[in-house]
Amino acid sequence: MILAWLIIILMIGGLLAWLVGKWSSYACRWISLITLIIDFIIIISIWISYSANISISRAPVWLIELNTEWIPQFGINFHLALDGLSLILVALTIFLGIISVITSWKEITERIGFFHFNILWILAGISGVFLALDLFLFYFFWEVMLIPMYFLIGIWGHENRIYAAFKFFLFTQASGLLMFLAILVLYFIHGKATGIYTFDYMQLLGTILSPTVSFILMCGFLIAFLVKLPAVPFHAWLPDAHTEAPTAGSVILAGLLLKTGAYGLLRFVIPLFPSSAAAISPYAMFFGAIGILYGAKLAFAQTDFKRLVAYTSVSHMGFILIGAFAFNVLAFQGVVMQILAHGITTGALFVLAGTMQERLHIRDINKMGGLWQLVPRMAGVGLLFSLASLGLPGLGNFIAEFLILAGSYQANAGLTIFAAFGLIASTIYALRIMQKVFYGKREKEWKISDFGIREMIMMGAMIIVIAWLGIYPQTFLTTTKYSIENIIQNFKSQTSNTEVLDMNKKDQLQNGNAYNKSIMNNLNSGLSTHAKNRICIMETKRDPD
């Protein structure tokens, strides 16, 4: 039941913040923050309590599981489960949720209660996505996180917020409907084959599908996750949404919503459709490599600070796509580390961009410059996270990208070498941020305040996490090790079973052909013998002797 409470607490906290916000904007902020702190204490307590089970090979697949009937007539259960992978993703969700509330403390001045309601309900939806093991429930939470983000961009965004909100909604809603259709078809195919109509993930695993049907259903899931990731060419919604969203919205978008796409690839696409996933892996890795370089090129070309950071996400998500389709433990561990490191690094850069916009009322980096002396604490934090973004050793992004490239090299050496050039490109755009914003000639005599205590506490926490990821990643690698190994093991067993079935079909076809050939030979032989006998009889009748 503790898993359900993780979500319920967020939903109740959101409703309370909305109601209280009508009377006190100050109180609703604290309700939102306290709600998230309670959830964070719960998830860290679970992590500590189950750390012994996580670190042993005979640990159960699910550390905690809740499975109860919801709509039994249609085979829908309220099925939540937590393993090492979902554990760290829920922890990341709550952590970045706290950062989002703190960074919006003074930025949001209108409809504050409704703002915090949307923040907490987005986080509840994201947590549900990471925990749900019933596909109908999974899709329910997928939609729960969509609607509040639409309001977040459309109400509290910047100049072109309505356009950005509609674009975000159309891309994600259309792709989500494709996934829902795929879920329904999988539901009916499994029910017709087994007599059991269920949306339960564990029962749907291993459903026997023809190659064509498997590929079509996989595309329904895959497109939804690639749009949310986003991968080139499904990325067009991202820059506008990031640029127009309030700072908290940008942090949640980059740090969390994008990661639901990466999680979907690992949890659903690869286990449910292993053969189809293996078939498209070279193409997926190719588009991942293209995305790394294409995103880096566009990031370098931007003058809008937030838009620049948005395109860095397109580049970094290319690494996730490459790693996810390499199908080995090393690459999958790199994907998980990239999810964590990118969430922290890009979240911090969006906080920095939002802070600069709040103080200077501009986002154009060409109009900044020479700010180091005025805001040394802000500049120092910006330098650290810019270096993290380019993959400096000792910080989390370096570990993530190293593991992904090392793992993907085993699967496709050529594309891995091509993708590695993205490391050079990331160095160029990361250093350009520092040069344009904090170094160079000062374009104007700005009156700007440096980071205060609230902002330094927030940034200090993020610095600790990104350094922890880079210096001692074993904490996170150990936590997710057996979840990843289970995914790889199931993938290999399913693909090997498919190969055996294909070989059996070929043998049956060959045996059938041989059998048919034997029948035809015997038939021909029989016909020949019969013809010879008829000839002899006819000759005997003609001979009077």
PDB file of N, CA, C and O in Angstrom, residues 36 74 86 188 216 218 279 300 345 402 446 520:
ATOM      1  N   LEU A  36       6.051  17.181  -0.803  1.00  0.00           N
ATOM      2  CA  LEU A  36       7.158  16.547  -1.525  1.00  0.00           C
ATOM      3  C   LEU A  36       8.234  16.034  -0.571  1.00  0.00           C
ATOM      4  O   LEU A  36       8.829  14.972  -0.814  1.00  0.00           O
ATOM      5  N   PHE A  74     -13.201  -6.105 -17.027  1.00  0.00           N
ATOM      6  CA  PHE A  74     -12.347  -5.899 -18.206  1.00  0.00           C
ATOM      7  C   PHE A  74     -10.898  -6.318 -17.948  1.00  0.00           C
ATOM      8  O   PHE A  74     -10.016  -5.996 -18.747  1.00  0.00           O
ATOM      9  N   SER A  86      12.710   1.444 -11.121  1.00  0.00           N
ATOM     10  CA  SER A  86      11.641   2.394 -10.794  1.00  0.00           C
ATOM     11  C   SER A  86      11.917   3.121  -9.486  1.00  0.00           C
ATOM     12  O   SER A  86      11.488   4.267  -9.302  1.00  0.00           O
ATOM     13  N   PHE A 188      -6.654  -7.831 -26.764  1.00  0.00           N
ATOM     14  CA  PHE A 188      -7.574  -8.750 -27.435  1.00  0.00           C
ATOM     15  C   PHE A 188      -6.847  -9.957 -28.013  1.00  0.00           C
ATOM     16  O   PHE A 188      -7.378 -11.080 -27.990  1.00  0.00           O
ATOM     17  N   ILE A 216       3.888  -3.946 -35.861  1.00  0.00           N
ATOM     18  CA  ILE A 216       2.896  -2.870 -35.852  1.00  0.00           C
ATOM     19  C   ILE A 216       2.599  -2.415 -34.428  1.00  0.00           C
ATOM     20  O   ILE A 216       2.551  -1.205 -34.138  1.00  0.00           O
ATOM     21  N   MET A 218       4.521  -2.803 -31.769  1.00  0.00           N
ATOM     22  CA  MET A 218       5.712  -2.152 -31.219  1.00  0.00           C
ATOM     23  C   MET A 218       5.801  -0.705 -31.682  1.00  0.00           C
ATOM     24  O   MET A 218       6.164   0.181 -30.899  1.00  0.00           O
ATOM     25  N   ALA A 279      15.049  -6.271 -34.529  1.00  0.00           N
ATOM     26  CA  ALA A 279      15.063  -6.053 -35.973  1.00  0.00           C
ATOM     27  C   ALA A 279      15.309  -4.593 -36.333  1.00  0.00           C
ATOM     28  O   ALA A 279      15.960  -4.301 -37.348  1.00  0.00           O
ATOM     29  N   PHE A 300      24.222  24.941 -30.677  1.00  0.00           N
ATOM     30  CA  PHE A 300      25.273  25.935 -30.908  1.00  0.00           C
ATOM     31  C   PHE A 300      24.733  27.151 -31.659  1.00  0.00           C
ATOM     32  O   PHE A 300      25.212  28.274 -31.477  1.00  0.00           O
ATOM     33  N   THR A 345      21.648  17.797 -14.492  1.00  0.00           N
ATOM     34  CA  THR A 345      22.427  18.822 -15.204  1.00  0.00           C
ATOM     35  C   THR A 345      21.529  19.797 -15.954  1.00  0.00           C
ATOM     36  O   THR A 345      21.638  21.017 -15.807  1.00  0.00           O
ATOM     37  N   PHE A 402      30.214   7.396 -21.112  1.00  0.00           N
ATOM     38  CA  PHE A 402      31.252   6.372 -21.254  1.00  0.00           C
ATOM     39  C   PHE A 402      30.630   4.975 -21.287  1.00  0.00           C
ATOM     40  O   PHE A 402      30.979   4.147 -22.152  1.00  0.00           O
ATOM     41  N   TRP A 446      24.495  46.057 -15.952  1.00  0.00           N
ATOM     42  CA  TRP A 446      23.332  45.442 -15.333  1.00  0.00           C
ATOM     43  C   TRP A 446      23.324  45.656 -13.825  1.00  0.00           C
ATOM     44  O   TRP A 446      24.373  45.662 -13.186  1.00  0.00           O
ATOM     45  N   MET A 520       5.037 -37.798 -54.366  1.00  0.00           N
ATOM     46  CA  MET A 520       4.979 -37.604 -55.814  1.00  0.00           C
ATOM     47  C   MET A 520       5.818 -38.661 -56.540  1.00  0.00           C
ATOM     48  O   MET A 520       5.414 -39.192 -57.582  1.00  0.00           O
TER      49      MET A 520
END
